XYZ file of C-alpha atoms in Angstrom:
332
model
C 139.540 135.103 89.024
C 140.801 135.084 85.257
C 138.401 137.221 82.656
C 135.500 134.877 81.567
C 136.262 134.042 77.663
C 133.691 134.600 75.081
C 134.263 131.170 73.463
C 134.736 127.657 74.889
C 135.172 124.079 74.128
C 131.945 121.584 74.455
C 130.772 118.539 73.177
C 127.658 119.027 71.443
C 125.314 116.505 69.425
C 122.910 117.812 66.584
C 121.484 114.588 65.931
C 121.153 111.327 67.308
C 123.437 107.961 66.828
C 126.600 106.635 67.715
C 129.880 108.285 68.804
C 130.168 109.701 65.574
C 127.625 112.505 66.577
C 129.768 113.802 69.247
C 131.081 116.945 68.270
C 134.118 118.687 70.075
C 133.697 122.178 68.989
C 133.923 125.690 70.286
C 130.772 127.513 71.303
C 130.044 130.555 73.132
C 130.218 130.558 76.694
C 126.696 130.564 78.552
C 125.045 133.756 80.180
C 123.938 132.734 83.143
C 120.174 133.781 84.254
C 119.190 135.830 86.966
C 118.739 132.803 89.272
C 121.747 130.755 87.842
C 125.424 130.892 88.459
C 128.323 130.381 86.062
C 130.604 127.371 86.919
C 134.467 126.811 85.365
C 134.286 123.047 85.289
C 137.187 121.324 86.786
C 135.393 117.380 86.503
C 132.552 116.636 84.378
C 130.566 113.242 85.146
C 130.039 110.875 82.293
C 126.860 108.976 83.532
C 124.761 106.055 81.371
C 121.806 108.392 80.824
C 124.095 110.574 78.641
C 124.306 107.840 76.302
C 120.395 107.722 76.411
C 120.245 111.508 75.048
C 122.652 110.575 72.540
C 120.961 107.832 71.048
C 117.821 109.097 71.019
C 116.384 106.895 73.809
C 115.530 109.910 75.874
C 114.325 112.499 73.352
C 115.484 116.182 73.611
C 115.806 119.283 71.671
C 118.870 119.890 69.515
C 121.588 120.824 69.420
C 122.412 119.565 72.698
C 125.312 120.073 74.847
C 125.452 116.652 76.899
C 126.414 116.206 80.531
C 124.275 116.470 83.776
C 127.111 116.889 86.537
C 130.423 118.674 87.383
C 132.346 120.440 89.889
C 134.470 123.285 89.857
C 134.514 126.678 90.523
C 131.988 129.677 90.401
C 133.146 132.239 87.825
C 129.798 134.483 88.568
C 126.636 134.709 90.286
C 123.147 135.735 89.008
C 121.816 138.766 90.134
C 118.719 136.708 91.295
C 120.493 134.022 93.133
C 119.082 134.002 96.640
C 121.609 135.128 99.398
C 120.848 132.632 101.778
C 122.449 129.973 99.411
C 125.790 131.960 100.326
C 127.430 131.547 96.751
C 130.232 133.845 96.018
C 132.925 133.840 93.096
C 135.683 131.640 93.628
C 133.466 128.993 95.789
C 134.379 125.390 94.988
C 130.958 123.563 94.220
C 129.224 120.571 92.491
C 126.264 120.667 90.355
C 123.518 118.699 88.931
C 122.119 120.305 86.014
C 122.528 120.300 82.110
C 125.355 121.113 79.231
C 127.904 119.836 81.405
C 130.320 118.531 78.717
C 131.999 122.153 78.564
C 134.503 124.498 80.099
C 131.709 126.622 81.719
C 128.319 125.589 82.691
C 125.186 127.756 83.950
C 123.576 125.988 86.509
C 120.416 127.024 88.640
C 121.632 127.908 91.895
C 119.221 125.523 93.526
C 121.007 122.791 92.025
C 124.576 123.723 93.085
C 126.206 122.716 96.331
C 129.352 123.740 98.227
C 131.769 121.285 98.488
C 132.830 120.147 102.053
C 136.625 120.596 102.622
C 136.933 116.948 103.346
C 135.825 115.962 100.047
C 137.992 116.563 97.099
C 136.466 118.075 93.758
C 136.950 114.843 92.092
C 134.863 112.698 94.421
C 132.072 115.534 94.830
C 131.634 114.890 91.101
C 131.846 111.268 90.995
C 129.494 111.480 94.184
C 126.316 113.338 92.939
C 124.410 111.583 90.619
C 125.408 107.800 91.308
C 125.824 108.093 94.870
C 122.547 109.991 95.398
C 120.876 107.643 93.052
C 121.950 104.779 95.324
C 121.035 106.671 98.552
C 117.376 107.720 97.711
C 116.970 103.904 96.229
C 117.693 102.605 99.667
C 115.613 105.268 101.605
C 112.968 105.816 99.420
C 112.466 103.360 96.622
C 112.559 100.446 99.200
C 113.619 101.550 102.791
C 116.134 99.148 103.604
C 116.378 97.711 107.145
C 119.686 96.360 108.932
C 119.677 92.552 108.263
C 117.744 92.519 104.977
C 119.207 90.783 102.089
C 119.685 92.844 98.984
C 120.574 92.056 95.608
C 122.580 94.358 93.648
C 122.980 93.929 89.821
C 126.363 95.215 88.353
C 127.761 95.584 91.602
C 131.147 97.248 90.412
C 129.191 99.833 88.143
C 128.823 103.526 88.986
C 125.573 103.244 91.058
C 126.330 99.581 91.901
C 129.633 100.424 93.881
C 127.729 103.081 95.848
C 124.674 100.622 96.655
C 127.255 98.249 98.027
C 128.879 100.804 100.187
C 125.621 102.592 101.534
C 124.340 98.989 102.265
C 126.966 98.024 104.401
C 126.895 101.122 106.290
C 123.241 100.563 106.845
C 123.671 97.087 107.998
C 122.075 95.068 105.032
C 123.582 91.903 103.463
C 123.983 92.077 99.748
C 124.252 89.917 96.890
C 126.310 91.395 94.364
C 126.450 90.378 90.423
C 129.553 91.068 88.395
C 130.249 90.188 84.598
C 133.736 88.784 85.143
C 136.191 87.043 87.647
C 138.311 90.097 87.760
C 135.400 92.101 89.133
C 134.604 89.800 92.372
C 137.411 91.373 94.762
C 136.324 94.746 93.807
C 132.479 94.008 94.458
C 133.384 92.576 97.618
C 135.676 95.254 99.004
C 132.957 97.601 98.068
C 130.542 95.823 100.438
C 129.149 93.072 98.659
C 128.715 90.066 100.989
C 128.025 87.168 98.179
C 129.332 87.805 94.600
C 127.932 86.057 91.786
C 129.232 85.866 88.108
C 126.305 86.629 85.940
C 127.823 84.873 82.947
C 126.288 81.575 81.361
C 127.885 78.647 83.006
C 129.558 80.564 85.733
C 126.948 81.619 88.186
C 123.565 81.151 89.177
C 122.067 84.292 90.426
C 118.459 82.852 91.521
C 119.912 79.646 93.262
C 122.475 82.156 94.929
C 119.518 84.170 96.450
C 117.441 81.156 97.434
C 120.598 79.698 99.361
C 121.276 82.813 101.172
C 117.869 83.601 101.924
C 116.411 80.122 102.882
C 114.547 80.147 100.163
C 112.536 83.361 100.720
C 114.081 85.672 98.256
C 115.627 89.487 99.011
C 113.750 92.232 100.217
C 115.004 94.268 97.376
C 116.482 93.953 93.867
C 117.989 97.004 92.746
C 118.324 96.541 88.850
C 120.260 98.900 86.892
C 120.621 96.529 83.746
C 117.017 96.335 82.315
C 115.569 94.267 79.858
C 117.787 91.266 80.063
C 117.398 90.892 83.906
C 113.962 92.140 84.694
C 112.100 89.001 84.580
C 114.871 87.150 86.799
C 114.582 90.039 89.201
C 110.777 89.330 89.742
C 111.883 85.818 90.541
C 114.405 86.875 92.995
C 112.345 89.180 95.231
C 110.679 88.082 98.670
C 106.810 88.295 99.392
C 106.139 91.860 99.901
C 109.435 92.784 98.379
C 110.485 95.504 95.668
C 111.967 95.285 92.473
C 113.652 98.691 91.657
C 114.291 99.125 87.915
C 116.401 102.166 87.602
C 118.204 101.517 84.526
C 118.418 100.459 80.870
C 121.970 99.198 80.326
C 120.699 96.235 78.277
C 117.648 98.087 76.901
C 114.371 99.184 78.162
C 112.476 96.852 79.937
C 109.424 95.227 77.956
C 105.784 95.638 78.936
C 104.825 92.704 81.177
C 101.370 91.345 83.001
C 100.830 93.216 86.291
C 99.274 90.006 87.709
C 102.799 88.686 87.799
C 103.162 90.844 90.986
C 100.286 89.002 92.685
C 102.598 85.723 92.966
C 104.138 87.085 96.050
C 102.637 90.791 96.366
C 105.690 92.103 94.896
C 106.085 96.029 93.978
C 107.895 97.511 90.937
C 109.292 100.902 90.726
C 111.003 102.758 88.116
C 112.340 105.710 89.984
C 114.647 108.559 88.584
C 116.795 110.460 91.147
C 115.432 113.961 89.811
C 112.084 113.161 91.578
C 113.413 112.570 94.861
C 115.675 115.817 94.994
C 113.420 117.893 93.303
C 113.281 120.754 96.021
C 116.268 122.635 97.417
C 115.476 120.971 100.756
C 115.318 117.451 99.274
C 118.632 117.929 97.461
C 120.427 119.518 100.251
C 119.315 116.873 102.843
C 120.269 113.973 100.813
C 123.593 115.507 99.642
C 124.486 116.428 103.101
C 123.537 112.518 104.286
C 125.708 111.205 101.590
C 128.806 113.391 102.147
C 128.491 112.655 105.752
C 128.348 108.932 105.184
C 131.501 109.578 102.730
C 133.356 111.189 105.336
C 132.272 109.014 108.460
C 132.492 105.544 106.721
C 135.643 106.090 104.634
C 133.738 105.525 101.452
C 136.123 104.275 98.375
C 135.166 106.640 95.466
C 136.379 104.614 92.798
C 137.118 106.355 89.390
C 137.835 104.187 86.280
C 139.439 106.990 84.503
C 139.730 110.677 83.953
C 139.561 111.485 80.439
C 140.517 114.550 78.237
C 137.025 116.343 77.150
C 137.848 115.958 73.607
C 138.445 112.188 74.209
C 134.868 111.793 75.134
C 133.888 109.323 72.487
C 136.192 106.777 74.016
C 134.444 107.312 77.469
C 131.198 106.588 76.140
C 132.427 103.482 74.161
C 133.769 102.823 77.464
C 130.693 103.054 79.778
C 128.706 101.452 77.043
C 130.985 98.199 76.863
C 129.692 97.688 80.411
C 133.344 96.501 81.143
C 134.124 99.497 83.538
C 134.415 99.536 87.409
C 133.485 103.085 88.965
C 133.200 106.363 87.797
C 134.230 108.093 84.392
C 135.015 111.398 84.702
C 136.026 114.236 81.897
C 138.524 117.154 82.666
C 138.433 120.156 80.139
């Protein structure tokens, strides 16, 4: 590999706010710790959580380089990295870490994976956080069974698209919501059996759920929208079903009376991916399962757009508009 430079381009924030706080600037290339590998990024994933750190919804130390995932090539391996992981300079890898919005990222080796030969670097980057979020939701938050009716909100969004494909592979029946007529065909292509345009005067989500389930409700609601849809999600879930609230696209869910759940013995969960893949074994097992599903089921990895790293402000504007379909990537 080429010599590692002393400086690199990165996107850093020194305070919270709108896209105006995103600074594309020169910073020192990180020096990896003993248990880390240094990765030269080829692709960087943009996730809604990045906007939470930017706006301050999720507090974090400043200055901060944003970004939680990427893919690229190992530039160096820390002296303390376990040889059992088998990493070497030049390996093509994907990772979940921090400070990904940069030319180079130092990441704990425990959160780095070699990319299978059948999976491209861009697809691996696109799959990691959103695909693993979807897979752990249907395996751990609510164990979905073949034949279950499930409601997926924002079915053509980043996690929503993965949910639809994974649920189809598992034999579930999916009702997906979208925000416009233009997204209906995409939601069906990705696996939604029934699609509702979730806009005033265009679709009634609760009524559709009742019609599809003979009034019983769905076994699980996967709700990444948050504040605007939470109460309706509780109405849509079946007796002993689960509402998985995993995102805040419309704002954080407000406090509610826990006694609401007694109407149908429903469960509410607020999971995060990181607590499902906290150990190396969990991370490897779920990643292996996801990559196998991608290969065996010929999953469609929909990429909305790949933006130059310097255009990060436009990427954040687009993801916050909730009008995108699929993954947003940055390229250094």
